[in-house]
Short mmCIF file of C-alpha atoms and ligand atoms in Angstrom, two decimals:
data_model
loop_
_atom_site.label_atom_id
_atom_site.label_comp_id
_atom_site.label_asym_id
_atom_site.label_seq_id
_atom_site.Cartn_x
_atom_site.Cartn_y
_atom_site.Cartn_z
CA UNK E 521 0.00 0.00 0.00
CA UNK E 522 1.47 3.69 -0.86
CA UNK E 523 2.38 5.22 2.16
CA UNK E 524 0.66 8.83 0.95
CA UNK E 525 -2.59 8.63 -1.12
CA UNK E 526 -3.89 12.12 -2.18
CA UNK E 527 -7.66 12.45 -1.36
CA UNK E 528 -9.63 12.93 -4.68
CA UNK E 529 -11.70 15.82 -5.19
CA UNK E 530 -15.46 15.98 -5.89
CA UNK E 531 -16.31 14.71 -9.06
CA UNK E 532 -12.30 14.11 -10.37
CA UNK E 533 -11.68 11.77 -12.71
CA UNK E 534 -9.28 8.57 -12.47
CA UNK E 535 -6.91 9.83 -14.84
CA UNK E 536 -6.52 12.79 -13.60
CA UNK E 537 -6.37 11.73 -10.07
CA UNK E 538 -3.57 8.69 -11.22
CA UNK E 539 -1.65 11.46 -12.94
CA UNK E 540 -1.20 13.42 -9.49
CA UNK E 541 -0.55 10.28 -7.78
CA UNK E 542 2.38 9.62 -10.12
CA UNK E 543 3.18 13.15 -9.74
CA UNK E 544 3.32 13.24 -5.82
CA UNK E 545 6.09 10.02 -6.08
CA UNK E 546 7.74 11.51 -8.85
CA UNK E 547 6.93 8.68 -11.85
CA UNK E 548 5.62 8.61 -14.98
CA UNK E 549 2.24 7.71 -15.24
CA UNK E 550 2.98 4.20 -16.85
CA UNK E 551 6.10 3.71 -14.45
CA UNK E 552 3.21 4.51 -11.36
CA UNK E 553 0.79 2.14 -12.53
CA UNK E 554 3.40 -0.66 -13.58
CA UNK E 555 4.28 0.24 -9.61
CA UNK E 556 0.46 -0.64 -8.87
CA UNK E 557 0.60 -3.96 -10.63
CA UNK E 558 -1.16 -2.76 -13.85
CA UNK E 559 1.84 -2.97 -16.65
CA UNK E 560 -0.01 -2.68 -19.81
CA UNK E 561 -2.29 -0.04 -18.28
CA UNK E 562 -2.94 2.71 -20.60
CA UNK E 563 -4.46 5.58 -17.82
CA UNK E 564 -7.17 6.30 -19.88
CA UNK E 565 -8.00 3.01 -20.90
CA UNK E 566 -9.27 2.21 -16.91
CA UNK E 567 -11.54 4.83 -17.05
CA UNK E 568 -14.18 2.92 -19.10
CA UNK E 569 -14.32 -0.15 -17.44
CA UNK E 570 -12.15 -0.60 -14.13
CA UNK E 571 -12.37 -4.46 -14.51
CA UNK E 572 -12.66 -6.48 -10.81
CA UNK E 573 -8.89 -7.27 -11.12
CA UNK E 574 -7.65 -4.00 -11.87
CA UNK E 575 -10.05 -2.17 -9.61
CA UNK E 576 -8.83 -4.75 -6.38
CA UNK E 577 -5.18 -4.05 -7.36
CA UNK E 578 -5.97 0.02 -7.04
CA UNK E 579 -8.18 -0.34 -4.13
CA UNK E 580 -5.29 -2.39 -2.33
CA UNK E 581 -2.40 0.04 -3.19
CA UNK E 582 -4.28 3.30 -2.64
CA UNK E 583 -6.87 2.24 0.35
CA UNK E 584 -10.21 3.27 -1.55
CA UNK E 585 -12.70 0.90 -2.07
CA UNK E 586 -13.18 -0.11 -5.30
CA UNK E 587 -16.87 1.43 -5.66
CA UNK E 588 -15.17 4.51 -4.87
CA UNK E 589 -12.59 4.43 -7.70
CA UNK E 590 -15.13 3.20 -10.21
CA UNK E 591 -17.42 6.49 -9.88
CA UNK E 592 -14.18 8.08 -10.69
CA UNK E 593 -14.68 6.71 -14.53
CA UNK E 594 -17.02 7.10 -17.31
CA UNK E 595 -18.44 3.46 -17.02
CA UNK E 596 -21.78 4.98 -17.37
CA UNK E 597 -21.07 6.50 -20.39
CA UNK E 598 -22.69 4.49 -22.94
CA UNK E 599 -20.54 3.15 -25.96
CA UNK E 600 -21.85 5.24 -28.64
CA UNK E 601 -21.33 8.42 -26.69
CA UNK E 602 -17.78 7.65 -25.73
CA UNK E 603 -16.38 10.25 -28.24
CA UNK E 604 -17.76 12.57 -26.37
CA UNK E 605 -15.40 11.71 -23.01
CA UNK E 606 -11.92 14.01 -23.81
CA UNK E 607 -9.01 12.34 -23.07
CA UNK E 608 -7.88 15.35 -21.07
CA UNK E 609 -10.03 18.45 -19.77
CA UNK E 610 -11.94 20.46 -22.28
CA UNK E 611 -12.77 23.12 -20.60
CA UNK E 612 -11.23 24.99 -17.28
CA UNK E 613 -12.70 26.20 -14.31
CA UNK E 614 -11.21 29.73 -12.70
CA UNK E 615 -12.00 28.63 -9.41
CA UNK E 616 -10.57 25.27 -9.46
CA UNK E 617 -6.85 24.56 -8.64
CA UNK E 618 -4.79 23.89 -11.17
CA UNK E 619 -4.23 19.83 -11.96
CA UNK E 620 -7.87 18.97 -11.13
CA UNK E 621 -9.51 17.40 -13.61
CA UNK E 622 -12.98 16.91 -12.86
CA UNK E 623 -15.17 14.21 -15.21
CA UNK E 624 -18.02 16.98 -15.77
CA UNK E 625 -14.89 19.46 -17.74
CA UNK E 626 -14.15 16.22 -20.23
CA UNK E 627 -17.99 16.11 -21.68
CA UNK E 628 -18.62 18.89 -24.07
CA UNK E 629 -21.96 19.70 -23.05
CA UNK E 630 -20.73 20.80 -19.22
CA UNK E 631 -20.38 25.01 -19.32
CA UNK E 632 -20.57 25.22 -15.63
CA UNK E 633 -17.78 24.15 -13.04
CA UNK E 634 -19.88 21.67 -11.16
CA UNK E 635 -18.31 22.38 -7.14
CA UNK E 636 -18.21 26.44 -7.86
CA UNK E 637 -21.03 26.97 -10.53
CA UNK E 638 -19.28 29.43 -12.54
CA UNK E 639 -18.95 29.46 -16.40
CA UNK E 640 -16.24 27.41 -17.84
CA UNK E 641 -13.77 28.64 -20.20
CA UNK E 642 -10.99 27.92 -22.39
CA UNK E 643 -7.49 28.62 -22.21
CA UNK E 644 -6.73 31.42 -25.23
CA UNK E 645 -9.90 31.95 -27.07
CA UNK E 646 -12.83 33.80 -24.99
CA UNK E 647 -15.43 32.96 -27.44
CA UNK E 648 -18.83 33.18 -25.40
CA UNK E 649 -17.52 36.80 -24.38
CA UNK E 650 -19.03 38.00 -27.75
CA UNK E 651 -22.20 37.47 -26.77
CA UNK E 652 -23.68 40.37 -24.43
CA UNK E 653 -24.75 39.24 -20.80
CA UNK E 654 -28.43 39.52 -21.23
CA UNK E 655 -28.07 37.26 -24.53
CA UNK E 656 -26.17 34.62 -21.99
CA UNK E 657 -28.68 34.51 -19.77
CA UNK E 658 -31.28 33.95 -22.41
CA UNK E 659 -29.42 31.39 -24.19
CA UNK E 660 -28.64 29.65 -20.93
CA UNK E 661 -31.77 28.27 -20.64
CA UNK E 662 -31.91 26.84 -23.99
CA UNK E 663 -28.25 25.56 -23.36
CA UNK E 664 -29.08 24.10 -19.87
CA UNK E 665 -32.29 22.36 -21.10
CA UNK E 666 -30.18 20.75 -24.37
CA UNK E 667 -27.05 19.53 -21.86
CA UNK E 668 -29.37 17.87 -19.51
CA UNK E 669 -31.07 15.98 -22.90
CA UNK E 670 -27.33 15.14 -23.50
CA UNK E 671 -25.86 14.48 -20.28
CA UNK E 672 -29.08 11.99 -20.08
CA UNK E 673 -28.51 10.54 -23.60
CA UNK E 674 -25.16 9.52 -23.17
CA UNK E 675 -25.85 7.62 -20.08
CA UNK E 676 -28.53 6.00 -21.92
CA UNK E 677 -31.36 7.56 -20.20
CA UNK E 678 -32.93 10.15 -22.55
CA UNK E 679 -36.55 8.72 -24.16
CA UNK E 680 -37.20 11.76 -25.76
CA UNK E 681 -37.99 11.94 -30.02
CA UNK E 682 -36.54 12.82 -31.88
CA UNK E 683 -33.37 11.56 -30.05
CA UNK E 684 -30.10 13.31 -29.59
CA UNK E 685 -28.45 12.28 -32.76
CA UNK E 686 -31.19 12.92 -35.19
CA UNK E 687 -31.64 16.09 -33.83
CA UNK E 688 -27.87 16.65 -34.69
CA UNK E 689 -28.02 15.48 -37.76
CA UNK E 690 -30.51 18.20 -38.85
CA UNK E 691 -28.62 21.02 -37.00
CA UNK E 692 -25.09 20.35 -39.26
CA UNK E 693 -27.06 19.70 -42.01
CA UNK E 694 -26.62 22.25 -44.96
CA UNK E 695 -29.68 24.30 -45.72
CA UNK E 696 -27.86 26.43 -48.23
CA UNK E 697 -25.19 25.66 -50.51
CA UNK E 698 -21.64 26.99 -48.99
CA UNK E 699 -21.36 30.90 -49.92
CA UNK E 700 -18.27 32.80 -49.40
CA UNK E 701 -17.91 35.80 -46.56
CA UNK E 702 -21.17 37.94 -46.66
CA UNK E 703 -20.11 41.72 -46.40
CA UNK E 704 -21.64 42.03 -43.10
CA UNK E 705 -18.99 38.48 -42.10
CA UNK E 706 -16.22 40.59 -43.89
CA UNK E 707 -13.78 42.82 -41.32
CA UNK E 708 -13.50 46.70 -43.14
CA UNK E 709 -11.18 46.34 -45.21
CA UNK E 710 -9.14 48.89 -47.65
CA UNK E 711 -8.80 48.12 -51.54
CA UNK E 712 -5.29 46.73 -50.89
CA UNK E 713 -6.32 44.21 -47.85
CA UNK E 714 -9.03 43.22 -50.52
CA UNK E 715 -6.56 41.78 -52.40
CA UNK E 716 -4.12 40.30 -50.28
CA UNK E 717 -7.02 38.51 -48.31
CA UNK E 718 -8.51 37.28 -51.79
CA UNK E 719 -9.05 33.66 -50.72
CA UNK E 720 -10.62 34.49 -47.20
CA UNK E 721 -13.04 36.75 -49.10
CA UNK E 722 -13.55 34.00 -51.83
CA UNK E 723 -14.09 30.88 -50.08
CA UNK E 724 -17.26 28.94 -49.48
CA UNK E 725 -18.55 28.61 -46.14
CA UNK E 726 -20.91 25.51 -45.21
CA UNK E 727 -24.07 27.10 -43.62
CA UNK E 728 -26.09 24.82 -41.61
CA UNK E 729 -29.32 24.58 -39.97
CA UNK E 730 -27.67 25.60 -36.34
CA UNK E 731 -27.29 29.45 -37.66
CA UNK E 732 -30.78 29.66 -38.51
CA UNK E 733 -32.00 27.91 -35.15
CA UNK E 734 -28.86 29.75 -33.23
CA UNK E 735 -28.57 32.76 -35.41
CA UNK E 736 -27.23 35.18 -32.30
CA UNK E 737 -24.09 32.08 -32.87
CA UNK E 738 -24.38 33.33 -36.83
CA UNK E 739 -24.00 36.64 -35.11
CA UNK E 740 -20.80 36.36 -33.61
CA UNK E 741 -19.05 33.49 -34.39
CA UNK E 742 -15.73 34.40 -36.82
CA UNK E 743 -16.68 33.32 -40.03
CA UNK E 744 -14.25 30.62 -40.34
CA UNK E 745 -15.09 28.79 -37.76
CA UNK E 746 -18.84 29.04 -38.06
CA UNK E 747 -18.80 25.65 -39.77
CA UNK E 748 -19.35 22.38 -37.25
CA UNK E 749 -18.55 18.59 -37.88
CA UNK E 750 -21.21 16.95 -38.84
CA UNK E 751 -23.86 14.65 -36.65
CA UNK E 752 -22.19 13.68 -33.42
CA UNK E 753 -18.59 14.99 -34.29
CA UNK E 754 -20.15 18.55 -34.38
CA UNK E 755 -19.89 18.11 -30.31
CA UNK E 756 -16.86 15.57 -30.45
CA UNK E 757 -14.58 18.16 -31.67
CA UNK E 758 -16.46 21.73 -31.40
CA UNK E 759 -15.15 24.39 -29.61
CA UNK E 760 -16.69 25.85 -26.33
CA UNK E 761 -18.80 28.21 -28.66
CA UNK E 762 -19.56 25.78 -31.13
CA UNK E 763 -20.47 23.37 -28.43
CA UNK E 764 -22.49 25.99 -26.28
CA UNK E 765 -24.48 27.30 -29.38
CA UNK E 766 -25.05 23.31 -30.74
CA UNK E 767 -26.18 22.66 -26.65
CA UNK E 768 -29.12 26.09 -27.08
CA UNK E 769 -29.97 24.27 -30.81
CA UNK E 770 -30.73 20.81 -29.18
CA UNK E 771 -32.67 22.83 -26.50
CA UNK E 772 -34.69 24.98 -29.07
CA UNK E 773 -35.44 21.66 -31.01
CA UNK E 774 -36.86 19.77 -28.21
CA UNK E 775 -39.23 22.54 -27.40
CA UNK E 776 -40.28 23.36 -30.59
CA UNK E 777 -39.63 20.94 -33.12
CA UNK E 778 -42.08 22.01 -35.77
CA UNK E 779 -41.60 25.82 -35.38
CA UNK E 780 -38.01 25.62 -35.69
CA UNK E 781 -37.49 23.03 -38.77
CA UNK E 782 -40.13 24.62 -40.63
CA UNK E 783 -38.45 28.10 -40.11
CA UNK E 784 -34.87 26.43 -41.20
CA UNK E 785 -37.01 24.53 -44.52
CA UNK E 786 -38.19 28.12 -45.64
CA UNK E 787 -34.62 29.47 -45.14
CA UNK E 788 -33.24 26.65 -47.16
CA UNK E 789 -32.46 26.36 -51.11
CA UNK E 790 -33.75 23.47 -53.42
CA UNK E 791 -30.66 21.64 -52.38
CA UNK E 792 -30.40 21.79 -48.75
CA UNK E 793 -33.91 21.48 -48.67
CA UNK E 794 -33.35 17.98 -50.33
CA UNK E 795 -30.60 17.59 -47.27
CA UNK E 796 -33.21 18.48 -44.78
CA UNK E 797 -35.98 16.31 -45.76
CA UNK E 798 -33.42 13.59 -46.11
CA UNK E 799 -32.38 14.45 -42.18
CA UNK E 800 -35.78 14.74 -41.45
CA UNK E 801 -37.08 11.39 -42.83
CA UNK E 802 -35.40 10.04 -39.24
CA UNK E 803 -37.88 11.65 -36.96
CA UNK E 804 -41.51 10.81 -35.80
CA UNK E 805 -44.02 10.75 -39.19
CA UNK E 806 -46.52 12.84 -37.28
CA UNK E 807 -44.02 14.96 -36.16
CA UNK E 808 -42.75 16.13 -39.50
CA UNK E 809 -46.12 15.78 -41.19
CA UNK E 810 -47.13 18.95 -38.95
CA UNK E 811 -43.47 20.86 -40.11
CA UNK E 812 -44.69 21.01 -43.89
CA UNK E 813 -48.06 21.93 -42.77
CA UNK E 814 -46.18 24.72 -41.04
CA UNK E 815 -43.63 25.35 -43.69
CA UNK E 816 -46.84 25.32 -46.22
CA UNK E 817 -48.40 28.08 -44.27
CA UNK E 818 -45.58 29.94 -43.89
CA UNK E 819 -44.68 29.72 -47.62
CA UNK E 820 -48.24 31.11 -48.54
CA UNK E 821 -48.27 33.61 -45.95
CA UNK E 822 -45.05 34.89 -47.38
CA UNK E 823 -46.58 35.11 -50.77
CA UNK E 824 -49.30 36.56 -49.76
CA UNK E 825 -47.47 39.41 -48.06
CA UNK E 826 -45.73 40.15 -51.43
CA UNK E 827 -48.56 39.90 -53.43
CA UNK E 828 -50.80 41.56 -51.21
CA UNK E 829 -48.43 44.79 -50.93
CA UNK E 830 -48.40 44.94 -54.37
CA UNK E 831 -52.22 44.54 -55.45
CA UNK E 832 -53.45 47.00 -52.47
CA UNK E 833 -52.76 50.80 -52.85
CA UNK E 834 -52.11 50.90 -48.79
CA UNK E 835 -49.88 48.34 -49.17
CA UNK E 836 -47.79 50.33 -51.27
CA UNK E 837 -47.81 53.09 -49.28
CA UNK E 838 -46.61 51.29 -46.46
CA UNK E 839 -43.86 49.22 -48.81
CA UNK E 840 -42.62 52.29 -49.83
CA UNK E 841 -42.07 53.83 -46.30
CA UNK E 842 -40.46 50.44 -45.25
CA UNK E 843 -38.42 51.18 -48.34
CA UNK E 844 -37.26 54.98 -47.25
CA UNK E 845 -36.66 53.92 -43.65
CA UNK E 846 -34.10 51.15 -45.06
CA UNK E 847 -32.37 53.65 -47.11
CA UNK E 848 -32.61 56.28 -43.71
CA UNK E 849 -31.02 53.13 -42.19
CA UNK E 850 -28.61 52.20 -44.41
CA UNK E 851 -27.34 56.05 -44.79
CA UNK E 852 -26.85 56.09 -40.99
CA UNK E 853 -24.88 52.74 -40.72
CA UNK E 854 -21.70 54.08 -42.08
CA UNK E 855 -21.70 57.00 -39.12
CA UNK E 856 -22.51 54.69 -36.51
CA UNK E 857 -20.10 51.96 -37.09
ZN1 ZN J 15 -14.46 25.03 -10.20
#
């Protein structure tokens, strides 16, 4: 039995904990658990399954039982949602200590330090900064409702349809064919920074259905890194924006389905509106029989808007003031900015 055996902390993970072990005697990880009696150990390995053998050996060198060390792993985690678990910490808490890496800071979906409460963040990039406070606290209930549907779903206890990953699927879909910077994505730039940034300013960006259910992420996400993986790698391998802003979609979705898809299907072209249906084909029949008996209404009440403004003589009159209070606009942008 080790003579010292540093306490874990609420919620730490094995790996992390085994790493400060090592640390404390001065080993390398795989020299510490070779010490332990696990030789072929890979750290990260024994945090899916901390098999009766290697769980005894741990329990007997470090004096916890084994229960204890197993609710130090991501056993619960179910197999298809393992890509989720980082091998190290994804995000960091302020308040925590440095070298604590808690389970809840591995899964992308966590944007709160779970012993202090307080937003997580990254190291470098401050990305949810851009968005003002009273937008946060809007979008954190969307977020907090979508990471409980997939804290739940990857511990195989979410019911709800459609499920996690086909509700994924539809937010990276495309919905539009990829389109280079708009002018209001481009930075001000002079004649000369035109051309020497030619390729930013040409190149096609994927748009997908999360900036038309998210669009305060369309907002103020940099353009380049607007686009997510697709389906379950979107969360995988986002970034703490991309992650927070694909957490508010999955919330959006859940509570309103219909409203939502139909409002991304009128936003689409012919193409991505092939992609959607084909995305779409996934959920609940009834379910997306009522979102083209939405998208139908909203198709015809867009027509009739048009056509209406253009048959009625009051509805020119009020087209055309529309019209001079864009141009008013418009003229005072270039002061303002
Ligand atoms: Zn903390």
């Amino acid at each position: 039995m080790l003579p010292v055996v540093l306490k874990p902390e609420p919620d730490e993970r094995l790996s992390g904990w085994l790493g400060r072990l090592a640390q404390l005697y001065g080993m390398p990880i795989d020299a510490f658990l070779e010490c332990c009696g696990l030789p072929r150990g890979e750290v990260n390995d024994l945090e899916w399954r901390l098999g009766g053998g290697e769980g005894a050996l741990l329990a007997a060198r470090t004096g916890l039982a084994v229960d204890e060390l197993r609710a130090m792993t991501f056993a619960d985690i179910l197999p298809n949602a393992r890509l989720m678990v980082a091998r190290g910490s994804r995000y960091a808490c302020p308040l925590c200590p440095g070298g604590i890496q808690r389970k809840t800071t591995a899964l992308p979906w966590s944007f709160w330090c779970p012993v202090h409460g307080v937003r997580l963040t990254t190291r470098g990039v401050r990305a949810l900064e851009r968005l003002s406070e009273t937008q946060l606290m809007m979008l954190d209930l969307n977020a907090r409702a979508g990471a409980l549907r997939l804290a739940n779903w990857a511990r195989g206890r979410d019911e709800g349809l459609p499920s996690v990953p086909q509700l994924l699927d539809v937010l990276t879909a495309r919905h539009r064919r990829s389109s280079p910077p708009s002018l209001a994505e481009q930075p001000r730039l002079s004649l000369e920074a035109r051309r020497a940034n030619h390729d930013f300013l040409t190149r096609p960006i994927a748009r997908q259905t999360l900036l038309v259910v998210v669009p305060e992420y369309d907002r103020v996400a940099p353009v380049l890194a607007k686009p997510v993986r697709a389906g379950l790698f979107s969360l995988a391998q986002g970034s703490l924006l991309q992650n927070y802003a694909l957490a508010v979609g999955i919330g959006r979705l859940s509570v309103d389905p219909v409203g939502y898809s139909a409002a991304v299907l009128l936003a689409s072209d012919r193409e991505g509106e092939e992609r959607l249906r084909g995305a779409l084909r996934a959920w609940p029949l009834t379910l997306r029989r009522r979102i083209y008996v939405r998208l139908r209404r909203l198709r015809s009440a867009r027509s009739g808007t048009s056509s209406g403004a253009e048959r009625t003589g009051s509805g020119r009159k009020r087209g055309q003031s529309q019209k001079l209070r864009f141009i008013q606009s418009h003229n005072y942008a270039p002061g303002i900015s």
